[in-house]
PDB file of C-alpha atoms in Angstrom:
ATOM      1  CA  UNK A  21       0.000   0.000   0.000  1.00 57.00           C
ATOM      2  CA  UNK A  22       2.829   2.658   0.895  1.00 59.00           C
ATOM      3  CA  UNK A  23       4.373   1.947  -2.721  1.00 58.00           C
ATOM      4  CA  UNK A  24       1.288   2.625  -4.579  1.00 55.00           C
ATOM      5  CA  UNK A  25       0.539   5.814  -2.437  1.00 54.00           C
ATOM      6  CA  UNK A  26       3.609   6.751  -3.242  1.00 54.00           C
ATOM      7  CA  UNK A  27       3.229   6.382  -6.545  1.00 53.00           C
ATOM      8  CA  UNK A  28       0.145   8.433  -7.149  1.00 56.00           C
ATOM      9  CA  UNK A  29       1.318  10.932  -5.206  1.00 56.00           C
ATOM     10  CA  UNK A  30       4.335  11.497  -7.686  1.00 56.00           C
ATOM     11  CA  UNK A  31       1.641  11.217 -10.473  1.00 56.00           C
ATOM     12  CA  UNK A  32      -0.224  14.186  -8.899  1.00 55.00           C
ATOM     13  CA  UNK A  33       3.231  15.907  -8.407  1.00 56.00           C
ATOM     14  CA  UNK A  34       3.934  15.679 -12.470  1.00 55.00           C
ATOM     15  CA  UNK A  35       0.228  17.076 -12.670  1.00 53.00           C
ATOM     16  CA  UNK A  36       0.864  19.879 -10.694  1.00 55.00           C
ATOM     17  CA  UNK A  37       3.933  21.323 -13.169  1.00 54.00           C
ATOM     18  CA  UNK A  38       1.343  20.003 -16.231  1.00 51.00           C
ATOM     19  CA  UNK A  39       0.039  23.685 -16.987  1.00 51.00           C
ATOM     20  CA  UNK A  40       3.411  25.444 -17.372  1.00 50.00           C
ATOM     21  CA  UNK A  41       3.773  22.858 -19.999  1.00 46.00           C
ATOM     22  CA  UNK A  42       1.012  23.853 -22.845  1.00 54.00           C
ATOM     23  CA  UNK A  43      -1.703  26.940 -22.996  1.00 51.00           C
ATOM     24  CA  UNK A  44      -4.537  24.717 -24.482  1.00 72.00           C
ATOM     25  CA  UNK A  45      -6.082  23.139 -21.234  1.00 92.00           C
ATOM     26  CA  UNK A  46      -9.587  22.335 -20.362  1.00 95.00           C
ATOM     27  CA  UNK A  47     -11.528  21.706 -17.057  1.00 97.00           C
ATOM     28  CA  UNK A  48     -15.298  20.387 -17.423  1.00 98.00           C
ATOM     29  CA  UNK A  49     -17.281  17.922 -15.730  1.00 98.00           C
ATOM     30  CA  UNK A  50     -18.888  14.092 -16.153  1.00 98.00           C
ATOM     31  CA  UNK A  51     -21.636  12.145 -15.136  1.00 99.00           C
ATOM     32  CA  UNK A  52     -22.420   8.331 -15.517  1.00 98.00           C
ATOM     33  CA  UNK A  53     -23.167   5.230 -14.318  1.00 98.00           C
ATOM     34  CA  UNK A  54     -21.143   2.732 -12.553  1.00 98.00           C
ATOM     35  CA  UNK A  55     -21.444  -1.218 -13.192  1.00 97.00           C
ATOM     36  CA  UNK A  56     -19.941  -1.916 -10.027  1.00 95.00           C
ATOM     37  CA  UNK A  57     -19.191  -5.455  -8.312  1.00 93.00           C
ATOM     38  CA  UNK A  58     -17.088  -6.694  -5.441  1.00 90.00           C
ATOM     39  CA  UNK A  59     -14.460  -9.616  -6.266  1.00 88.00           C
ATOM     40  CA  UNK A  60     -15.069 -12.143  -3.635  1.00 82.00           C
ATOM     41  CA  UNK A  61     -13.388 -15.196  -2.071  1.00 76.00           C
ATOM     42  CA  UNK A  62     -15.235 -18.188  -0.118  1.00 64.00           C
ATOM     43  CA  UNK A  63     -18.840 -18.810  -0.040  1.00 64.00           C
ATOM     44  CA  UNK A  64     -19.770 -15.305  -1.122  1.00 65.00           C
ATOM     45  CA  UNK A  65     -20.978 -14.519  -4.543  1.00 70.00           C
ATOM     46  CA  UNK A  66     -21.461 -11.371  -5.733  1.00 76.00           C
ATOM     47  CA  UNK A  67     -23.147  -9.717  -8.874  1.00 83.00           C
ATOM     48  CA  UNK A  68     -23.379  -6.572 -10.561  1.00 88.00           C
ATOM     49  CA  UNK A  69     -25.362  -3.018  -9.219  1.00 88.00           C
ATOM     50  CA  UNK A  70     -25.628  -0.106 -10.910  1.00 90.00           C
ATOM     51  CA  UNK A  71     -24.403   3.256  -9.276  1.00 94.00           C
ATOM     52  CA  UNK A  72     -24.034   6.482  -9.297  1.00 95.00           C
ATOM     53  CA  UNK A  73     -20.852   8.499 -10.400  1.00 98.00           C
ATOM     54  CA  UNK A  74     -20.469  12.508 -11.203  1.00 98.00           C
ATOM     55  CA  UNK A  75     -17.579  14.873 -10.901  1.00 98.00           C
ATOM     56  CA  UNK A  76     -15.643  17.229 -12.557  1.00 98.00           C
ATOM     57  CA  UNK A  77     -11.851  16.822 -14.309  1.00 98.00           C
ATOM     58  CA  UNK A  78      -8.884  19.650 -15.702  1.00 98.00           C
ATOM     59  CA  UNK A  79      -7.121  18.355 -18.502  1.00 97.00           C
ATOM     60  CA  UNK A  80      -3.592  19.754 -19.203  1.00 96.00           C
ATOM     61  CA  UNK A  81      -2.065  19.673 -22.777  1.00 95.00           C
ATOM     62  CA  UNK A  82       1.401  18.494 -22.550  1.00 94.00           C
ATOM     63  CA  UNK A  83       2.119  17.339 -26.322  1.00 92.00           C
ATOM     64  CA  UNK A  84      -0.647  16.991 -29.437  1.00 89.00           C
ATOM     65  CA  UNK A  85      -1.537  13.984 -28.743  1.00 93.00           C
ATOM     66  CA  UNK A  86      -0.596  13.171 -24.986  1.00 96.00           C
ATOM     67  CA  UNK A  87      -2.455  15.037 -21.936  1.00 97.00           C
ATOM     68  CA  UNK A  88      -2.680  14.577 -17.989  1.00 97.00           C
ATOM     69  CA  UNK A  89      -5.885  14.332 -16.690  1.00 98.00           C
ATOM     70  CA  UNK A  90      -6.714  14.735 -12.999  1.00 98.00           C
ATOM     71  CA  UNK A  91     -10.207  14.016 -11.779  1.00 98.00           C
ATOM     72  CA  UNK A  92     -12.005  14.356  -8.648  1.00 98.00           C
ATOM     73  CA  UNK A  93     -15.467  12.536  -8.079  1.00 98.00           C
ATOM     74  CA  UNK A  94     -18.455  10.737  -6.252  1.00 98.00           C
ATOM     75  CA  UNK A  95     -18.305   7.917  -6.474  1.00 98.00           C
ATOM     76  CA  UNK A  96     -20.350   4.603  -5.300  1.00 96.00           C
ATOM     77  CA  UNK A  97     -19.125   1.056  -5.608  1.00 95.00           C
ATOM     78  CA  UNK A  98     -19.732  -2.389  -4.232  1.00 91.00           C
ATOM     79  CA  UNK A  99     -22.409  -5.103  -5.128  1.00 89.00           C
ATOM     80  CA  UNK A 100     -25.127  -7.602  -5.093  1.00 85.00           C
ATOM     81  CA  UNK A 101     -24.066 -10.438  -2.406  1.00 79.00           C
ATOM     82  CA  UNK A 102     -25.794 -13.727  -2.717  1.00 70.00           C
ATOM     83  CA  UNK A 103     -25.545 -14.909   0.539  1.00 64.00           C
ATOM     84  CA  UNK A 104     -23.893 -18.935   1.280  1.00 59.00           C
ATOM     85  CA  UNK A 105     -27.322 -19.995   2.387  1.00 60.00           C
ATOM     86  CA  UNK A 106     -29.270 -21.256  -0.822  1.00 57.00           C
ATOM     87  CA  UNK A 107     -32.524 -20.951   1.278  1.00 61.00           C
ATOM     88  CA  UNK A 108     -32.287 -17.253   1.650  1.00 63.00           C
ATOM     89  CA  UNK A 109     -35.227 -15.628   0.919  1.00 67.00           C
ATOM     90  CA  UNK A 110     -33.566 -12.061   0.782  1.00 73.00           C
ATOM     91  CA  UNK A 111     -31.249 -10.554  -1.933  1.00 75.00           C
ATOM     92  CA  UNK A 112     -28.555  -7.742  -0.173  1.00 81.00           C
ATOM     93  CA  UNK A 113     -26.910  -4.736  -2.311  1.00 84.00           C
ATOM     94  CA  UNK A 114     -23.872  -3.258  -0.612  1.00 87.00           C
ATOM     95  CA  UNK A 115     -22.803   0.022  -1.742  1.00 91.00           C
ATOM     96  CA  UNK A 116     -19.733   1.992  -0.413  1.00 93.00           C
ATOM     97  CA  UNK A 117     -19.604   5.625  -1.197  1.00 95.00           C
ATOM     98  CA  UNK A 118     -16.281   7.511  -2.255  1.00 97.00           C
ATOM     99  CA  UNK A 119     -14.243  11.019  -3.004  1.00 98.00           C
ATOM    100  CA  UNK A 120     -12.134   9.531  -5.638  1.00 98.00           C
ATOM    101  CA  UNK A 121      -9.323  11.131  -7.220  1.00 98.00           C
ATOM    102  CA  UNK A 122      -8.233   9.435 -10.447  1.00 98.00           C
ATOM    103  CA  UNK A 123      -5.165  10.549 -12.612  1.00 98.00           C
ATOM    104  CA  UNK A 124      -5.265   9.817 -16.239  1.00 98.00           C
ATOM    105  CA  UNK A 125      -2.148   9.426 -18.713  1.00 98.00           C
ATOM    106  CA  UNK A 126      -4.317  10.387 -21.436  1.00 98.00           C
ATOM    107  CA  UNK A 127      -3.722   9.776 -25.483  1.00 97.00           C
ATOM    108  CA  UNK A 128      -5.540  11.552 -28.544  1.00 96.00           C
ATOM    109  CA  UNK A 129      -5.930  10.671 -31.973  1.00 94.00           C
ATOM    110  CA  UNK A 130      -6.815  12.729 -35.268  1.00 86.00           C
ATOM    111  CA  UNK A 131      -5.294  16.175 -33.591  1.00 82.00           C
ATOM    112  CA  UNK A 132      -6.796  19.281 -35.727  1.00 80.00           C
ATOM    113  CA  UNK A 133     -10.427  17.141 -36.202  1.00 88.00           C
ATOM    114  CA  UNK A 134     -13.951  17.934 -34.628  1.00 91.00           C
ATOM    115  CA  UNK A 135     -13.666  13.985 -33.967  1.00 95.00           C
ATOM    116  CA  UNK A 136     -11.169  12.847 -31.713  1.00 95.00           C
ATOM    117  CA  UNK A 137     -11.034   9.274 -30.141  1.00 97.00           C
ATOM    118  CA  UNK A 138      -8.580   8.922 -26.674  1.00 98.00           C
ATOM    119  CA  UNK A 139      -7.616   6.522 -24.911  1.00 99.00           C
ATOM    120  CA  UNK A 140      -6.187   6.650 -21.383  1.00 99.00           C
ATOM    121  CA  UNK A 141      -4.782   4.580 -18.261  1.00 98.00           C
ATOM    122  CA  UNK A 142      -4.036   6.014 -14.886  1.00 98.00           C
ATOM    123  CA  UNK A 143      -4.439   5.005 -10.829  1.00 98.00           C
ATOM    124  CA  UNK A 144      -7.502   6.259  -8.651  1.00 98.00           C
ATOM    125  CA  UNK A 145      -7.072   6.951  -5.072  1.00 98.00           C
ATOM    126  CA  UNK A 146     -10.503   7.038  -3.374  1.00 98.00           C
ATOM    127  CA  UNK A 147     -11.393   7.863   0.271  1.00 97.00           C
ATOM    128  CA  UNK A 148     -14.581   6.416   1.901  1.00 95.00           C
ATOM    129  CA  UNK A 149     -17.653   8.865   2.825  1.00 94.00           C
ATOM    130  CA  UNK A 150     -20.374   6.098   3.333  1.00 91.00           C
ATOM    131  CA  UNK A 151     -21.508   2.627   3.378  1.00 89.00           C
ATOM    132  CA  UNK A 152     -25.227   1.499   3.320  1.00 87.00           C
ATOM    133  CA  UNK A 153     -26.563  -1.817   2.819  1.00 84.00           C
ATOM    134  CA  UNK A 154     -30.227  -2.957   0.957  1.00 82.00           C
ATOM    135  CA  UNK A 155     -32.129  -5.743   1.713  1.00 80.00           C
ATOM    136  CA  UNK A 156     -34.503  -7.248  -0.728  1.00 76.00           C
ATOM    137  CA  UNK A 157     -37.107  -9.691   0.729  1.00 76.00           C
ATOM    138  CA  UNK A 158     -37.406 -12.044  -2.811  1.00 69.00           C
ATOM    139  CA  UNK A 159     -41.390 -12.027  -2.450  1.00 64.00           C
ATOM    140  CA  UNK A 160     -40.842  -8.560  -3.426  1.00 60.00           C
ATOM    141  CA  UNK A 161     -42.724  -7.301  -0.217  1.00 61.00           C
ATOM    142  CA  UNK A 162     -40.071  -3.946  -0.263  1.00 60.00           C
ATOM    143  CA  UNK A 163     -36.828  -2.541   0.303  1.00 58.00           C
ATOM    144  CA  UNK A 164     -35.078  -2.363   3.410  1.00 62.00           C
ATOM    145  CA  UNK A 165     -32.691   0.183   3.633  1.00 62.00           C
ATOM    146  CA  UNK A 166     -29.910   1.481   6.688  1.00 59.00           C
ATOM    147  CA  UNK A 167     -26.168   3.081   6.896  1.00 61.00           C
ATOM    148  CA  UNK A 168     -24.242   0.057   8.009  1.00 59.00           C
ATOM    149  CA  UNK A 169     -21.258   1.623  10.656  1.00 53.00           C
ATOM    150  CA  UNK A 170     -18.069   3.269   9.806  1.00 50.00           C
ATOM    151  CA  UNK A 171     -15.846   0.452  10.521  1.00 58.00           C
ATOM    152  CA  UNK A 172     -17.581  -2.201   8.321  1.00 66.00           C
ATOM    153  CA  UNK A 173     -15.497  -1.359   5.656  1.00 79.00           C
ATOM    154  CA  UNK A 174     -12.024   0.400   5.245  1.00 87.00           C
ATOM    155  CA  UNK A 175     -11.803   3.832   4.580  1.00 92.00           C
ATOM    156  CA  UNK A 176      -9.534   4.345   1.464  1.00 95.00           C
ATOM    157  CA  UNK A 177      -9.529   2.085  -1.350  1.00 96.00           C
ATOM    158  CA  UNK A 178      -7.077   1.797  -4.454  1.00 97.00           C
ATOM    159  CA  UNK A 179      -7.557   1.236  -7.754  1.00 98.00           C
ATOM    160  CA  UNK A 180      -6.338   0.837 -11.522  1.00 98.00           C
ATOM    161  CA  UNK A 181      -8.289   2.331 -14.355  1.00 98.00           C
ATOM    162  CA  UNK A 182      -8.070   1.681 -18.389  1.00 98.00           C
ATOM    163  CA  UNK A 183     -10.489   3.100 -20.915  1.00 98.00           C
ATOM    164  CA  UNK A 184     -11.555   5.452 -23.748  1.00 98.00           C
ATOM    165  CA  UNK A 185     -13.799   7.118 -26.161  1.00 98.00           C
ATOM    166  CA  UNK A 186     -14.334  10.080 -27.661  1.00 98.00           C
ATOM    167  CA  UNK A 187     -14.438  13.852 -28.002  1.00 96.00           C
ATOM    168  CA  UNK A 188     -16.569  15.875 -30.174  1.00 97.00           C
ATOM    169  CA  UNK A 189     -15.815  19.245 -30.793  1.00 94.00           C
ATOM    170  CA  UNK A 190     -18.510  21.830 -30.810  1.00 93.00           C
ATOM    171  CA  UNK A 191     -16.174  25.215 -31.167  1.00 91.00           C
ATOM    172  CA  UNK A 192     -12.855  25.604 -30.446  1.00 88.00           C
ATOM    173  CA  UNK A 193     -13.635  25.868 -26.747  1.00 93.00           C
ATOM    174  CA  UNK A 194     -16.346  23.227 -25.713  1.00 96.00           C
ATOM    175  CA  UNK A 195     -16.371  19.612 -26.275  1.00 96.00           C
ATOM    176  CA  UNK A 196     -18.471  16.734 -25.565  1.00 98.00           C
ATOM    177  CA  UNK A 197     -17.140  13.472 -24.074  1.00 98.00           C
ATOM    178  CA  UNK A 198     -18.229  10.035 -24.185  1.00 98.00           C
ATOM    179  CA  UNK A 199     -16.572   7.567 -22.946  1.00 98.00           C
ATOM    180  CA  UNK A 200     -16.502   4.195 -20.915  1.00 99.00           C
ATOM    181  CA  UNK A 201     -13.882   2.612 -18.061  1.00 98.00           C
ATOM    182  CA  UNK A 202     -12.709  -0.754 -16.445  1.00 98.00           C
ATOM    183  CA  UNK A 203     -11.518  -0.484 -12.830  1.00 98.00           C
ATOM    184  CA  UNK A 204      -9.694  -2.713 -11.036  1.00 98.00           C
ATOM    185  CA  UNK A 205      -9.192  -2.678  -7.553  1.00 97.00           C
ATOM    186  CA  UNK A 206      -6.071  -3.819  -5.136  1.00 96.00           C
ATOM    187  CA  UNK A 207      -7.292  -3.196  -1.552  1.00 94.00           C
ATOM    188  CA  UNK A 208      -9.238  -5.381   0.522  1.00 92.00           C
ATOM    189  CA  UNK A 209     -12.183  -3.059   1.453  1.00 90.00           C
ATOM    190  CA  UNK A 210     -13.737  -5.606   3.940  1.00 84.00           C
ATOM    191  CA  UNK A 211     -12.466  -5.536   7.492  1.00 76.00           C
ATOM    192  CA  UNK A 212     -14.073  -9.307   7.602  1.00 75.00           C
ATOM    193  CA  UNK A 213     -12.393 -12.584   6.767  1.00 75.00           C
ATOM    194  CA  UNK A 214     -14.057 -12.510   3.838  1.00 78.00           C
ATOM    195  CA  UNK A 215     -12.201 -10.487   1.127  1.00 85.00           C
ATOM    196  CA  UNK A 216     -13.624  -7.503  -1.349  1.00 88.00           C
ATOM    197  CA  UNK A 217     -12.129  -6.043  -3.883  1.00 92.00           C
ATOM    198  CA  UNK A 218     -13.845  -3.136  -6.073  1.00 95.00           C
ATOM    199  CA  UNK A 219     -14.808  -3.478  -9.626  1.00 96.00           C
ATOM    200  CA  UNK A 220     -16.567  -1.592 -12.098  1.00 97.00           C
ATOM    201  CA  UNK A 221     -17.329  -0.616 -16.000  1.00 98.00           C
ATOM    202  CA  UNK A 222     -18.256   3.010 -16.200  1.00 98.00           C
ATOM    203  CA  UNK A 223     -19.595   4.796 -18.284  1.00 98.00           C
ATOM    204  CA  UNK A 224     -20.295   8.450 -18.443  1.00 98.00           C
ATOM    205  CA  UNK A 225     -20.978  11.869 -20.299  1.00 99.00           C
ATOM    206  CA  UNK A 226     -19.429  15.093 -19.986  1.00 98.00           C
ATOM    207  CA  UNK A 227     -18.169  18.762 -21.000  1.00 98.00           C
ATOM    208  CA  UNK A 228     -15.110  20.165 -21.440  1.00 97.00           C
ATOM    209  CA  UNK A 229     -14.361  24.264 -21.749  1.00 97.00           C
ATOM    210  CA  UNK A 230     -11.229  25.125 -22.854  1.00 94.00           C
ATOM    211  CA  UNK A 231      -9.702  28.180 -20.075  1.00 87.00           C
TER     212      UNK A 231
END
């Protein structure tokens, strides 16, 4: 864990001395969905949910076709767990909340077009905010929901993320994004025997105004 902090830290460092590098930045924001699940060992199965991500991101020119992107967001992960007992009549959703901070080594294709496909890979450092749990009776008789306590899971979770898509120009100065993401995480989030580890395909919409 101290290697990898260290490492994103450094990242953020070579982000910081980004803008003295190239006049033709932009800072916008995204919203989307996240496919999350949790990885799981023993008896515990888990499935996909869908949740909630938005934020907002400054992208720093450093060549024509390479950028930095640092991003800072909300967002939720975790799962559906089937539970070990295969006479459960109840389905539970775990979702663990986040401030995320993602860095992005960030490539560009077709420089000068309206049409411009990226591609980009970069670590996510994301810090816990809340943790809530839903239970599902399977005779559909409603939703149970309740903030599970601070210690059920740990606080600060770690993270690798590839993806792409593309930008479309509107003027010189605003651009639409669309784009999608695989994350992989390292960190055990559970504090139980049983270990968790974050994943999730995003995918998400957003704005960019050049400054």
């Amino acid at each position: 864990m101290r290697t990898l902090t260290k490492f994103f830290f450094l990242s953020l460092m070579i982000a910081a001395v980004a803008p003295a590098a190239r006049a033709e930045d932009r800072a916008g924001f995204l919203v989307g969905a996240n496919l999350a699940r949790l990885s799981t060992d023993g008896d515990v199965d888990s499935s996909t949910d869908s949740n909630l991500m938005f934020g907002g991101f400054a992208e720093f020119e450093l060549s024509e076709t390479f950028y930095i992107e640092p991003q800072f967001r909300y967002i939720e992960k975790g799962g559906e767990i089937a539970t070990p007992n295969a006479n459960a009549d109840y389905d539970i959703a775990r979702t663990l909340k986040y401030f995320e901070v993602p860095l992005h080594f960030k490539w560009k294709f077709r420089q000068g077009q309206a049409f411009r496909p990226y591609a980009y890979i970069g670590p996510a450092l994301a810090f816990k905010v809340g943790d809530s749990t839903t239970i599902t009776p399977r005779g559909g008789n409603g939703a149970i929901n309740f903030n599970t306590t601070n210690d059920s899971a740990r606080t600060i979770d770690f993270s690798a993320e590839i993806g792409g898509g593309a930008e479309f120009n509107f003027t010189d100065d605003v651009a639409l994004r669309l784009g999608a993401a695989y994350s992989l995480g390292f960190l055990d989030v559970n504090e139980s025997p049983n270990v968790w580890k974050t994943r999730g395909l995003q995918l998400f919409a957003g704005l960019g105004f050049a400054y």
